[in-house]
Amino acid sequence: MLGEGKGVVQNCAVIVQFLFGRLFGYLIFGVIAWGINRSILQAVGYREFIIGLAYVVLSIFLICYAFFRVRTSCVVQKLTGIIGRVKNTIPLFLPLFLGFFTGLSFCPPFLLALTSAADKGGLAQSILFFFMFFLGTSVFFIPAPFVGLLRSFSVMSTIGKMAAGLVGIYYLYSGIIMLVVGIKRI
Amino acid sequence: MNQDKIKPDAIIPQASLIKTLLFILPMMFLTFAILTKGKLPSDPKSLFAIVITYLFINAIFFMLLYTGKTDRFRAIFFITYAVLFVVSFITHLIEIRGSMAVSQANMLQGETPFCHIVIPMTLIPLAFTRTIIFPGTIIGSFASIASMFVLWIGVTLALGRGFCSWGCFFGGLDDGFSRILKRPVIKNINFNWTYLPYAVLIAVVLTAAISLSPTYCAWLCPYKTVTEFVEVTSFKILMQTIIFVSLFIGLVIVLPILTRRRIQCGLFCPFGAFQSFTNRINVFEVRIDKEKCVKCKRCIQVCPTFSLSEEVWEKGKTRISCTKCGKCIDSCPKKAIFFHLKGTPLSGNQRIYRILFLYPAFLFLATIAGGTIQDGIVKIIRLITTGSMFIH
């Protein structure tokens, strides 16, 4: 869409819509994570064990994702029918829908974020968590000429993977500690 | 003498003695005012320390101008500052708290000194929650949050990432260790590692915003080893202590010695990464005259923060991570690298550009380091004369 040569202003509008779609999708997941906390995690007695185990497994995936080439499927690829219908009926809002669905990529960072948000107590904390996740994952969309360093996607990809590795190590440590506490309680 | 036979590290006067003295006169007045604050101390130890500091600062500035060597003399000042900062800071903490360790009570009372490295982590929480996620005081105390923010904004406007070579009180430590060996033991470092500080920045900014606590300070800051750290009262704090001490040994001591580069500053520090973006708005830059350059690659080999590569040479300027230390400029046998003022012609007078940069940069270093060096000297004199650095 950006390559259609509509000009900077139109391209900015596309990017803004796209990012709003992503943000909206993530905020919904913030609410869902809070719901999981309220309904399931607070009801079971071995909460630390479940969260700790999820942290350990997902952070290992995240570290693998940082150091190895892993392909994750994007929800948009599975929804070509819906996207086609949106394109035909309300083409103006296509970037919004694309942003919403590309945000729902069930990759290790997303699943780890969901687990971490579910571990937070309140609704505001869950939403804030996903808002930060949105900010972190939207760095890729900062226009290259604006910052200069972010001149190529490969550089951003390297930085993103390194950051994922660091966050993965942090969550692995947190997960092991929670797991130990959880096992002791069982 | 044939210019080609002159070694780049040889010291040859670049300006006449009278001209140099005229140029340092304003600096002499300014540093006198800064150090004395308009009044000479009555205590002989403090007076002696002021005189020594004053002479040291102005001798360095004289040599900078007289010899035309930037990094060689900047480094002496910068490393002295870092070492005496550690001496002054630790003794100060022990005098007022009795220990380098910060207790939970100290933190609750907001007695933790604020440092510039925390700044990037505080911005998002500040915007959303209007709170500073650091257990320090906003105003009025030693190293308060407000004073550090004001200092940072001023330096950022004046020097950009030059802060890392002309103001950071930690940078002199790995700069010092990186100069111990004559030749590097480890030479080939994968260029991708230069992106690590940006990854650390993203990771700590996001985790700090999510957890509303300064995660870099808690987990990663290696300089806590030589300043202050949280009292070990739990397994978590023990883990944090092991991590930051290991990082200090690895990133500030061992790797700088082996690589002759500032590894902590160039390959890890998130504040450095953050500050790199401010080089975009700063008026000073380091440029390469490709016509004069003979492609000896000395500058690429000596750059302590990996800010020069063959790729950026093509563009005729350094990467945004350049700390304007001047090491590449000193090492160039053809004077093909130089300080430059953005928006002016490259063919302009390089000496004038250099002086225009050196004045604010050196004045800032003298302002921030003067008091610390002076205090460090007083503590050392006290150690020599009484056997202890502390006031009992």
Coordinates of C-alpha atoms in Angstrom, one line a residue:
Chain A
M1 CA 0.0 0.0 0.0
L2 CA 2.9 2.3 0.9
G3 CA 4.4 1.6 -2.5
E4 CA 1.5 2.9 -4.5
G5 CA 3.1 6.3 -4.8
K6 CA 0.3 8.3 -3.1
G7 CA 2.7 10.7 -1.3
V8 CA 4.0 11.2 2.2
V9 CA 0.7 12.5 3.7
Q10 CA -1.3 9.6 2.5
N11 CA 1.4 7.1 3.5
C12 CA 1.4 8.7 7.0
A13 CA -2.4 8.2 7.2
V14 CA -1.9 4.5 6.2
I15 CA 0.8 4.0 8.9
V16 CA -1.3 5.8 11.6
Q17 CA -4.4 3.7 10.8
F18 CA -2.3 0.6 10.8
L19 CA -0.7 1.4 14.1
F20 CA -4.1 2.2 15.6
G21 CA -5.3 -1.2 14.5
R22 CA -2.4 -2.9 16.2
L23 CA -2.8 -0.8 19.3
F24 CA -6.5 -1.7 19.5
G25 CA -5.8 -5.4 19.0
Y26 CA -3.2 -5.3 21.8
L27 CA -5.4 -3.4 24.2
I28 CA -8.1 -6.1 23.7
F29 CA -5.5 -8.7 24.6
G30 CA -4.7 -6.6 27.7
V31 CA -8.3 -7.0 28.8
I32 CA -8.3 -10.7 27.9
A33 CA -5.2 -11.2 30.0
W34 CA -6.8 -9.5 33.0
G35 CA -9.9 -11.7 32.5
I36 CA -7.7 -14.8 32.5
N37 CA -6.1 -13.6 35.8
R38 CA -9.5 -12.9 37.4
S39 CA -11.3 -16.1 36.2
I40 CA -8.7 -18.8 36.1
L41 CA -5.4 -17.9 37.8
Q42 CA -7.0 -16.6 41.0
A43 CA -9.2 -19.7 41.3
V44 CA -6.4 -22.3 41.2
G45 CA -4.1 -22.9 44.1
Y46 CA -0.8 -23.3 42.2
R47 CA -0.8 -20.0 40.3
E48 CA 3.0 -19.5 40.7
F49 CA 3.6 -22.9 39.3
I50 CA 1.5 -22.3 36.2
I51 CA 2.9 -18.8 35.5
G52 CA 6.4 -19.9 36.3
L53 CA 6.2 -22.9 33.9
A54 CA 4.7 -20.7 31.2
Y55 CA 7.5 -18.1 31.7
V56 CA 10.2 -20.8 31.5
V57 CA 8.8 -22.5 28.3
L58 CA 8.0 -19.3 26.5
S59 CA 11.3 -17.5 27.4
I60 CA 13.2 -20.5 26.1
F61 CA 11.2 -20.1 22.8
L62 CA 12.0 -16.4 22.9
I63 CA 15.7 -17.0 23.4
C64 CA 15.6 -19.5 20.5
Y65 CA 13.7 -16.9 18.5
A66 CA 16.4 -14.3 19.2
F67 CA 19.4 -16.6 18.3
F68 CA 18.0 -18.7 15.5
R69 CA 15.9 -18.2 12.4
V70 CA 12.3 -19.0 13.3
R71 CA 9.3 -18.3 11.0
T72 CA 6.1 -17.5 12.8
S73 CA 2.8 -17.5 10.9
C74 CA 0.9 -14.2 10.7
V75 CA -2.9 -14.3 11.3
V76 CA -3.4 -12.1 8.2
Q77 CA -2.1 -14.9 6.0
K78 CA -4.9 -17.1 7.2
L79 CA -7.6 -14.5 6.8
T80 CA -7.3 -13.6 3.2
G81 CA -11.1 -14.1 2.7
I82 CA -12.0 -11.5 5.4
I83 CA -9.4 -9.1 4.3
G84 CA -10.6 -9.4 0.7
R85 CA -14.2 -8.6 1.8
V86 CA -13.0 -5.6 3.9
K87 CA -11.0 -4.4 0.9
N88 CA -14.1 -4.5 -1.3
T89 CA -16.6 -3.0 1.1
I90 CA -14.6 -0.4 3.2
P91 CA -11.2 0.0 1.5
L92 CA -10.5 3.2 3.4
F93 CA -10.2 1.2 6.7
L94 CA -8.1 -1.6 5.3
P95 CA -4.9 -0.5 7.1
L96 CA -6.8 -0.5 10.4
F97 CA -7.9 -4.1 9.9
L98 CA -4.4 -5.2 8.7
G99 CA -2.9 -3.5 11.7
F100 CA -5.3 -5.3 14.0
F101 CA -4.7 -8.7 12.6
T102 CA -0.9 -8.5 12.1
G103 CA -0.7 -7.7 15.8
L104 CA -2.3 -11.1 16.5
S105 CA 0.8 -13.0 15.5
F106 CA 1.1 -15.8 18.1
C107 CA 4.9 -15.6 18.3
P108 CA 6.9 -16.3 21.5
P109 CA 7.1 -12.6 22.4
F110 CA 3.3 -12.2 22.1
L111 CA 2.6 -15.3 24.1
L112 CA 5.1 -14.3 26.8
A113 CA 3.5 -10.8 26.9
L114 CA 0.1 -12.4 27.3
T115 CA 1.4 -14.6 30.2
S116 CA 3.1 -11.6 31.8
A117 CA 0.0 -9.4 31.5
A118 CA -2.1 -12.2 33.0
D119 CA 0.3 -12.3 35.9
K120 CA -0.5 -8.6 36.7
G121 CA -3.1 -7.9 39.2
G122 CA -5.2 -5.1 37.8
L123 CA -6.9 -4.2 34.5
A124 CA -4.9 -0.9 34.2
Q125 CA -1.6 -2.8 34.6
S126 CA -2.5 -5.4 32.0
I127 CA -3.5 -2.7 29.5
L128 CA -0.3 -0.7 30.3
F129 CA 1.7 -3.8 29.8
F130 CA 0.2 -4.4 26.3
F131 CA 0.6 -0.7 25.5
M132 CA 4.3 -1.0 26.2
F133 CA 4.4 -4.2 24.1
F134 CA 2.8 -2.1 21.3
L135 CA 5.5 0.6 21.7
G136 CA 8.3 -1.9 21.6
T137 CA 7.0 -3.8 18.6
S138 CA 6.1 -0.6 16.7
V139 CA 9.7 0.7 16.7
F140 CA 10.0 -1.0 13.3
F141 CA 7.5 1.5 11.8
I142 CA 9.5 4.6 12.7
P143 CA 10.3 6.1 9.3
A144 CA 13.9 5.5 8.4
P145 CA 14.9 9.1 7.5
F146 CA 13.6 10.4 10.8
V147 CA 16.0 8.6 13.0
G148 CA 18.8 7.7 10.6
L149 CA 20.2 4.7 12.5
L150 CA 17.1 2.7 11.6
R151 CA 18.0 2.9 8.0
S152 CA 17.4 -0.7 7.2
F153 CA 15.1 -3.4 8.3
S154 CA 18.0 -5.8 8.8
V155 CA 19.5 -3.5 11.4
M156 CA 16.2 -3.2 13.2
S157 CA 15.7 -6.9 13.0
T158 CA 19.1 -7.5 14.6
I159 CA 18.4 -5.0 17.4
G160 CA 14.9 -6.5 17.9
K161 CA 16.3 -10.0 18.2
M162 CA 19.0 -8.9 20.6
A163 CA 16.3 -7.2 22.8
A164 CA 14.2 -10.3 22.6
G165 CA 17.1 -12.4 23.8
L166 CA 17.7 -10.0 26.8
V167 CA 14.1 -9.9 27.7
G168 CA 14.0 -13.7 27.3
I169 CA 16.8 -14.2 29.8
Y170 CA 15.0 -11.9 32.2
Y171 CA 11.8 -13.9 32.0
L172 CA 13.7 -17.2 32.2
Y173 CA 15.2 -16.1 35.5
S174 CA 11.8 -14.8 36.7
G175 CA 10.1 -18.1 35.6
I176 CA 12.6 -20.3 37.4
I177 CA 12.2 -18.3 40.6
M178 CA 8.4 -18.6 40.3
L179 CA 8.6 -22.2 39.5
V180 CA 10.7 -22.9 42.6
V181 CA 8.2 -21.0 44.8
G182 CA 5.3 -22.8 43.1
I183 CA 6.8 -26.3 43.6
K184 CA 7.5 -25.5 47.3
R185 CA 3.8 -24.5 47.8
I186 CA 2.5 -27.7 46.1
Chain B
M1 CA 60.5 18.2 8.0
N2 CA 58.8 15.8 5.6
Q3 CA 55.2 15.5 6.8
D4 CA 55.1 11.8 5.8
K5 CA 57.9 11.0 8.2
I6 CA 56.1 12.5 11.2
K7 CA 54.5 9.8 13.5
P8 CA 50.8 10.7 14.1
D9 CA 51.3 10.4 17.8
A10 CA 54.2 12.8 17.9
I11 CA 53.7 16.0 19.8
I12 CA 54.5 19.0 17.7
P13 CA 53.3 22.5 18.7
Q14 CA 50.4 23.5 16.5
A15 CA 50.1 27.1 17.7
S16 CA 52.4 29.8 19.0
L17 CA 52.9 30.1 22.7
I18 CA 51.4 33.6 22.9
K19 CA 48.4 32.7 20.8
T20 CA 47.8 29.7 23.0
L21 CA 48.1 31.7 26.2
L22 CA 45.6 34.3 24.8
F23 CA 43.2 31.5 24.1
I24 CA 43.4 29.9 27.5
L25 CA 43.0 33.2 29.4
P26 CA 39.1 33.1 29.3
M27 CA 39.3 29.4 30.5
M28 CA 41.6 30.4 33.3
F29 CA 39.1 33.1 34.5
L30 CA 36.1 30.8 34.2
T31 CA 37.7 27.8 36.0
F32 CA 38.9 30.1 38.8
A33 CA 35.3 31.3 39.3
I34 CA 33.9 27.8 39.1
L35 CA 36.5 26.2 41.5
T36 CA 36.5 29.0 44.1
K37 CA 32.9 30.1 43.8
G38 CA 34.2 33.6 44.5
K39 CA 35.8 32.7 47.8
L40 CA 39.1 30.9 48.7
P41 CA 38.7 28.3 51.4
S42 CA 40.5 28.9 54.7
D43 CA 41.3 25.2 55.3
P44 CA 44.9 24.6 53.9
K45 CA 44.0 21.1 52.6
S46 CA 41.1 22.5 50.5
L47 CA 43.2 25.4 49.4
F48 CA 46.0 23.2 48.3
A49 CA 43.5 20.9 46.4
I50 CA 42.0 23.9 44.6
V51 CA 45.4 25.1 43.5
I52 CA 46.4 21.7 42.3
T53 CA 43.0 21.2 40.5
Y54 CA 43.2 24.7 38.9
L55 CA 46.7 24.1 37.6
F56 CA 45.9 20.6 36.4
I57 CA 42.8 21.8 34.4
N58 CA 44.5 24.7 32.8
A59 CA 47.7 22.8 32.0
I60 CA 45.5 20.3 30.2
F61 CA 43.7 23.0 28.3
F62 CA 47.0 24.6 27.4
M63 CA 48.3 21.3 26.0
L64 CA 45.1 20.7 24.1
L65 CA 45.5 24.0 22.3
Y66 CA 49.3 24.1 22.0
T67 CA 49.8 20.6 20.7
G68 CA 46.6 20.2 18.7
K69 CA 46.2 16.7 20.2
T70 CA 42.7 16.3 21.6
D71 CA 42.2 12.7 22.9
R72 CA 45.7 12.4 24.4
F73 CA 45.1 15.2 27.0
R74 CA 41.3 14.8 27.3
A75 CA 41.9 11.3 28.4
I76 CA 44.3 12.3 31.2
F77 CA 41.6 14.6 32.5
F78 CA 38.7 12.2 31.9
I79 CA 40.4 9.2 33.5
T80 CA 41.6 11.3 36.5
Y81 CA 38.0 12.5 36.9
A82 CA 36.6 9.0 36.9
V83 CA 39.1 7.6 39.4
L84 CA 38.7 10.6 41.8
F85 CA 34.9 10.4 41.4
V86 CA 35.0 6.9 42.7
V87 CA 37.2 8.0 45.6
S88 CA 35.1 11.0 46.4
F89 CA 31.7 9.2 46.0
I90 CA 32.6 6.2 48.1
T91 CA 34.1 8.2 50.9
H92 CA 31.1 10.5 50.9
L93 CA 28.7 7.6 51.2
I94 CA 30.7 5.9 53.9
E95 CA 30.9 9.2 55.9
I96 CA 27.1 9.8 55.8
R97 CA 25.8 6.2 55.8
G98 CA 28.7 4.1 57.1
S99 CA 28.5 1.8 54.1
M100 CA 28.5 1.6 50.3
A101 CA 25.3 -0.5 50.5
V102 CA 21.9 1.3 50.3
S103 CA 19.3 -0.1 52.7
Q104 CA 15.6 -0.2 52.0
A105 CA 15.2 2.6 54.6
N106 CA 17.6 4.8 52.6
M107 CA 15.6 4.2 49.5
L108 CA 12.3 5.0 51.1
Q109 CA 13.8 8.2 52.3
G110 CA 14.8 9.1 48.8
E111 CA 18.5 9.1 49.6
T112 CA 19.7 7.3 46.5
P113 CA 21.8 9.6 44.2
F114 CA 20.4 9.9 40.7
C115 CA 22.6 9.3 37.8
H116 CA 22.2 10.2 34.1
I117 CA 22.0 6.5 32.9
V118 CA 18.5 6.3 34.5
I119 CA 17.1 9.1 32.4
P120 CA 15.9 7.1 29.4
M121 CA 14.1 4.7 31.7
T122 CA 12.2 7.4 33.5
L123 CA 10.7 9.2 30.5
I124 CA 7.8 6.8 29.6
P125 CA 6.6 6.4 33.2
L126 CA 7.0 10.1 33.7
A127 CA 4.8 10.8 30.7
F128 CA 2.1 8.3 31.7
T129 CA 2.1 8.3 35.5
R130 CA 3.8 11.7 36.3
T131 CA 6.1 9.9 38.7
I132 CA 9.9 9.4 38.6
I133 CA 10.6 5.7 39.0
F134 CA 13.7 6.2 41.1
P135 CA 14.2 6.3 44.9
G136 CA 15.9 9.7 44.8
T137 CA 14.9 13.3 45.7
I138 CA 13.6 15.7 43.0
I139 CA 15.5 18.8 44.2
G140 CA 17.9 20.1 46.9
S141 CA 20.0 17.1 47.7
F142 CA 23.3 15.6 46.6
A143 CA 22.8 14.4 42.9
S144 CA 19.1 15.2 42.9
I145 CA 16.9 14.2 39.9
A146 CA 16.2 17.8 38.8
S147 CA 19.8 18.8 38.8
M148 CA 20.8 15.7 36.7
F149 CA 17.9 16.4 34.2
V150 CA 19.0 20.1 33.8
L151 CA 22.6 19.0 33.4
W152 CA 21.7 16.4 30.8
I153 CA 19.5 18.8 28.7
G154 CA 22.3 21.4 28.7
V155 CA 25.0 19.0 27.7
T156 CA 22.8 17.3 25.1
L157 CA 22.2 20.6 23.3
A158 CA 25.9 21.6 23.5
L159 CA 27.7 18.3 22.8
G160 CA 25.2 15.5 21.8
R161 CA 26.9 12.2 22.5
G162 CA 30.0 14.1 23.3
F163 CA 28.7 13.8 26.9
C164 CA 30.1 10.2 26.9
S165 CA 33.7 11.5 26.5
W166 CA 33.5 14.9 28.0
G167 CA 31.2 14.5 31.0
C168 CA 30.2 11.0 32.0
F169 CA 31.8 10.3 35.4
F170 CA 31.9 6.5 34.6
G171 CA 33.3 6.6 31.1
G172 CA 36.8 7.4 32.2
L173 CA 37.0 4.0 33.9
D174 CA 36.7 1.8 30.8
D175 CA 38.6 4.5 28.8
G176 CA 41.4 4.1 31.3
F177 CA 41.4 0.3 31.2
S178 CA 41.3 0.4 27.4
R179 CA 44.7 2.1 27.4
I180 CA 46.6 -0.4 29.5
L181 CA 47.9 -2.6 26.7
K182 CA 49.9 -1.2 23.8
R183 CA 48.2 -3.5 21.3
P184 CA 44.8 -5.3 21.4
V185 CA 44.7 -9.0 22.1
I186 CA 41.2 -9.3 20.5
K187 CA 41.0 -7.5 17.2
N188 CA 38.1 -8.9 15.2
I189 CA 34.8 -7.9 16.8
N190 CA 31.7 -8.7 14.9
F191 CA 30.1 -5.3 13.8
N192 CA 26.6 -6.6 14.8
W193 CA 27.6 -6.2 18.5
T194 CA 27.5 -2.4 18.0
Y195 CA 23.7 -2.8 17.9
L196 CA 23.6 -4.3 21.3
P197 CA 23.3 -1.0 23.2
Y198 CA 20.1 -0.2 21.3
A199 CA 18.7 -3.6 22.2
V200 CA 19.7 -3.0 25.8
L201 CA 18.0 0.4 25.6
I202 CA 14.7 -1.0 24.2
A203 CA 14.7 -3.9 26.7
V204 CA 15.4 -1.7 29.8
V205 CA 13.0 1.1 28.7
L206 CA 10.2 -1.3 28.2
T207 CA 10.8 -3.4 31.2
A208 CA 11.2 -0.3 33.3
A209 CA 7.9 1.1 32.0
I210 CA 6.1 -2.2 32.6
S211 CA 7.5 -2.8 36.1
L212 CA 7.6 0.9 37.0
S213 CA 11.1 0.4 38.4
P214 CA 14.6 1.2 37.0
T215 CA 15.5 -2.3 35.8
Y216 CA 18.9 -1.3 34.4
C217 CA 20.0 0.0 37.8
A218 CA 18.6 -3.1 39.6
W219 CA 20.0 -5.7 37.3
L220 CA 22.7 -4.5 34.9
C221 CA 24.5 -1.4 35.9
P222 CA 28.2 -2.4 36.3
Y223 CA 29.2 0.8 37.9
K224 CA 27.3 0.0 41.1
T225 CA 30.4 -2.1 41.9
V226 CA 32.4 1.1 42.5
T227 CA 29.6 3.4 43.7
E228 CA 26.7 2.0 45.7
F229 CA 24.6 -1.1 45.6
V230 CA 21.5 -2.5 47.4
E231 CA 22.2 -4.3 50.6
V232 CA 22.1 -8.1 50.0
T233 CA 19.1 -9.2 51.9
S234 CA 17.5 -11.8 49.5
F235 CA 18.4 -14.3 46.9
K236 CA 17.2 -11.9 44.2
I237 CA 19.5 -9.1 45.3
L238 CA 22.3 -11.6 45.6
M239 CA 21.7 -12.6 41.9
Q240 CA 21.6 -8.9 40.9
T241 CA 24.9 -8.3 42.7
I242 CA 26.6 -11.3 41.0
I243 CA 25.4 -10.0 37.6
F244 CA 26.5 -6.4 38.0
V245 CA 29.9 -7.3 39.5
S246 CA 30.5 -9.8 36.6
L247 CA 29.5 -7.1 34.1
F248 CA 31.9 -4.7 35.7
I249 CA 34.8 -7.1 35.6
G250 CA 33.9 -8.2 32.0
L251 CA 32.8 -4.9 30.3
V252 CA 34.7 -2.3 32.2
I253 CA 38.0 -4.1 33.0
V254 CA 38.8 -7.3 31.1
L255 CA 37.3 -6.6 27.6
P256 CA 38.6 -3.0 27.4
I257 CA 42.1 -4.2 28.3
L258 CA 42.0 -7.0 25.7
T259 CA 40.4 -5.0 22.9
R260 CA 41.7 -1.5 23.6
R261 CA 38.1 -0.2 23.1
R262 CA 35.5 1.2 25.5
I263 CA 33.4 -1.9 25.5
Q264 CA 30.9 -0.8 28.2
C265 CA 30.4 2.6 26.4
G266 CA 30.4 1.2 22.9
L267 CA 28.8 -2.1 23.1
F268 CA 26.5 -2.1 26.2
C269 CA 25.5 1.3 27.7
P270 CA 21.8 2.1 27.0
F271 CA 22.3 5.7 27.9
G272 CA 25.1 5.9 25.2
A273 CA 22.6 4.5 22.7
F274 CA 20.0 7.0 23.8
Q275 CA 22.5 9.8 23.6
S276 CA 23.6 8.8 20.1
F277 CA 20.3 10.1 18.7
T278 CA 21.0 13.5 20.2
N279 CA 24.1 13.7 17.9
R280 CA 21.5 14.4 15.2
I281 CA 20.5 17.7 16.7
N282 CA 23.9 18.7 18.0
V283 CA 25.9 21.3 15.9
F284 CA 29.3 19.6 16.2
E285 CA 30.3 16.5 14.2
V286 CA 33.4 14.7 13.1
R287 CA 34.0 14.7 9.4
I288 CA 36.4 12.9 7.0
D289 CA 38.0 14.7 4.1
K290 CA 38.0 11.8 1.6
E291 CA 40.4 13.6 -0.7
K292 CA 43.1 13.9 1.9
C293 CA 42.5 10.4 3.3
V294 CA 45.0 7.8 2.3
K295 CA 42.9 4.9 3.6
C296 CA 45.4 3.7 6.2
K297 CA 42.4 2.8 8.4
R298 CA 44.2 3.9 11.6
C299 CA 41.0 5.8 12.6
I300 CA 38.9 2.7 12.2
Q301 CA 41.3 0.7 14.3
V302 CA 41.6 3.2 17.2
C303 CA 37.9 4.4 17.5
P304 CA 37.0 3.3 21.0
T305 CA 33.3 3.2 20.4
F306 CA 33.2 1.5 17.0
S307 CA 31.9 4.7 15.4
L308 CA 34.1 4.4 12.3
S309 CA 33.9 1.7 9.6
E310 CA 34.6 1.5 5.9
E311 CA 30.9 1.8 5.3
V312 CA 30.6 5.2 7.0
W313 CA 33.9 6.3 5.5
E314 CA 32.0 6.4 2.2
K315 CA 29.7 9.0 3.7
G316 CA 32.6 11.1 5.0
K317 CA 31.4 11.2 8.6
T318 CA 31.3 9.1 11.7
R319 CA 28.3 6.9 12.9
I320 CA 25.8 8.5 15.3
S321 CA 27.5 6.8 18.2
C322 CA 30.6 9.0 17.9
T323 CA 31.5 10.5 21.3
K324 CA 33.8 13.2 19.8
C325 CA 36.7 12.0 21.9
G326 CA 39.1 13.0 19.2
K327 CA 41.1 9.8 19.1
C328 CA 40.6 9.3 15.4
I329 CA 41.6 12.9 14.8
D330 CA 44.8 12.5 16.8
S331 CA 45.7 9.3 15.0
C332 CA 45.3 10.6 11.4
P333 CA 48.6 11.1 9.7
K334 CA 47.1 13.4 7.1
K335 CA 44.7 15.5 9.2
A336 CA 41.9 14.2 7.1
I337 CA 39.5 13.9 10.1
F338 CA 38.4 16.9 12.0
F339 CA 35.8 18.5 14.2
H340 CA 33.2 20.4 12.1
L341 CA 30.4 22.7 12.7
K342 CA 27.2 21.6 10.8
G343 CA 26.1 23.9 8.1
T344 CA 29.5 25.4 7.5
P345 CA 31.7 24.5 4.5
L346 CA 34.0 21.5 4.9
S347 CA 36.8 23.6 3.5
G348 CA 36.6 26.1 6.4
N349 CA 39.3 26.6 9.0
Q350 CA 39.6 23.3 10.9
R351 CA 41.4 25.0 13.9
I352 CA 38.5 27.4 14.4
Y353 CA 36.0 24.5 14.3
R354 CA 38.1 22.6 16.9
I355 CA 38.3 25.6 19.3
L356 CA 34.6 26.2 18.9
F357 CA 34.0 22.6 20.0
L358 CA 36.7 22.4 22.6
Y359 CA 35.6 25.5 24.6
P360 CA 32.1 24.2 25.5
A361 CA 33.2 20.6 25.8
F362 CA 36.2 21.4 28.1
L363 CA 34.3 24.0 30.1
F364 CA 31.6 21.4 30.8
L365 CA 34.2 18.8 31.8
A366 CA 36.0 21.4 34.0
T367 CA 32.7 22.4 35.6
I368 CA 31.5 18.9 36.4
A369 CA 34.9 17.4 37.2
G370 CA 36.5 20.4 39.1
G371 CA 34.7 19.9 42.4
T372 CA 35.1 16.1 42.3
I373 CA 38.8 16.2 41.6
Q374 CA 39.3 18.8 44.3
D375 CA 37.3 16.7 46.8
G376 CA 39.2 13.5 45.7
I377 CA 42.6 15.3 46.3
V378 CA 41.4 16.4 49.8
K379 CA 40.5 12.8 50.6
I380 CA 43.9 11.5 49.4
I381 CA 45.7 14.2 51.4
R382 CA 43.7 13.2 54.5
L383 CA 44.7 9.5 53.8
I384 CA 48.3 10.5 53.7
T385 CA 48.3 12.7 56.7
T386 CA 45.9 10.9 59.0
G387 CA 45.9 7.3 57.7
S388 CA 42.1 7.5 56.9
M389 CA 40.1 9.1 54.1
F390 CA 37.0 9.6 56.4
I391 CA 36.0 12.3 58.8
H392 CA 35.4 10.4 62.0

